[in-house]
Amino acid sequence: MSGKVRIPALVVAVLALLVLPLGAVATGADGKPEVKLSKSQAGTGGSITVTGSGWRPHALLMMLICGQSSPDRGVIGGTNSCANADGRAVTTDEKGAFSKKLPVVEPPQPCPCVVHVATVTGQKADADAAFLVAGHEVEPLPKEDTSGRLSVLTDTRLDGSSGVLTWFGASPSRDFVFTVGNVGSLPVKDPVFQVGTSHGVFAPQWEEQQWRGTIAPGKKAQIELPVELSAGAHGDYTVSVKYGGKVLAEQPWGVGRPWGVTLFWILLFVVVPAAVFRIGMAVVDRVRPQGRSRPAGRWGSRPRSGGGHAGPRRSLRLPEVTVRMPKLSFSSTASSPHADADSDNRTNPTLPWFTPDSAPGTEAGQLSAPQENSPSTPTRKGNS
């Protein structure tokens, strides 16, 4: 009997050893993201290995060393308490795990410090691990106000839409809407929230906004806070709300590119050169001479199309052609009286210093100088 009892007990023990690790792994995967450090403290200039599990697969994470923080209260001063310039980005694997080295630097706020790991895009998730920077000053954390505490009860959203002016570069604006509940013992009157917008991995710029109203203990209220970006802003932004030094909610905001500005510059570079070209052509048409004729050919200018009148060069050259033709076809002996007159006019040119009647050779009908043996040549009689 004793042997029959021991065998089932041994089998149960073995099965228990196999089931317990599986249950622990399942609990870790279904729980919140976890962060573990290779060292609990280290000096500046060194490095630690940060290991995480339970994160979303293929998620982009940011690792930072933050001061004035604790794992139970989180990063009190927000990312302004962290060494943002020396952070590291890491991407989880298919199982939601990662492992990467992080350099040790002094944060802008005194310790107690933590290694803060948070998602950059997608669903918000974060985790903290206690860490001590050796040689860095340590101060107690500020006292937590337990008189009135607000907690976000519902998912956040951004109400509103972009208008036509936003398409041309105006400032995008939305209303950040969320519901909070008072989990403290005293009412919260006119709470002051801090609203910040961040672009990418940069730290948000906080701006205080006061909500008018009173939230009694155990009651809830819907909060609407206006959010506005700078002119021409586009890309992926994150809107955060902080109360009492703790971040209450965050909401991603994808802002489209203002294509109207791009269209304006394209039209400017197309229309302005075209207008300048048209103005230049109009000026050229104004200053260009109107009576300029085409270069003449051999027989005068080319006649215009459409049966127009011939140019002035053609009307002047035609009589010259008719005058030269009789000279080629008739001899001087059989020429007509008109031809003899024309030949006399050509052979007896008029010099500028003589009149037509006193030109040399007009009396004798010759242009050459008088001969010595000519009877008309005067002779000198000398003294014998």
PDB file of C-alpha atoms in Angstrom, residues 6 60 76 79 251 267 292 355:
ATOM      1  CA  ARG A   6       4.371   7.181  -3.053  1.00  0.00           C
ATOM      2  CA  LEU A  60      10.059  51.686 -29.991  1.00  0.00           C
ATOM      3  CA  ILE A  76       7.571  63.694 -10.510  1.00  0.00           C
ATOM      4  CA  THR A  79      11.003  64.555 -18.593  1.00  0.00           C
ATOM      5  CA  GLN A 251      -2.744  61.561 -26.484  1.00  0.00           C
ATOM      6  CA  LEU A 267       2.213  79.163 -58.240  1.00  0.00           C
ATOM      7  CA  ARG A 292      11.687  98.757 -90.686  1.00  0.00           C
ATOM      8  CA  THR A 355      27.240 125.528-114.305  1.00  0.00           C
TER       9      THR A 355
END
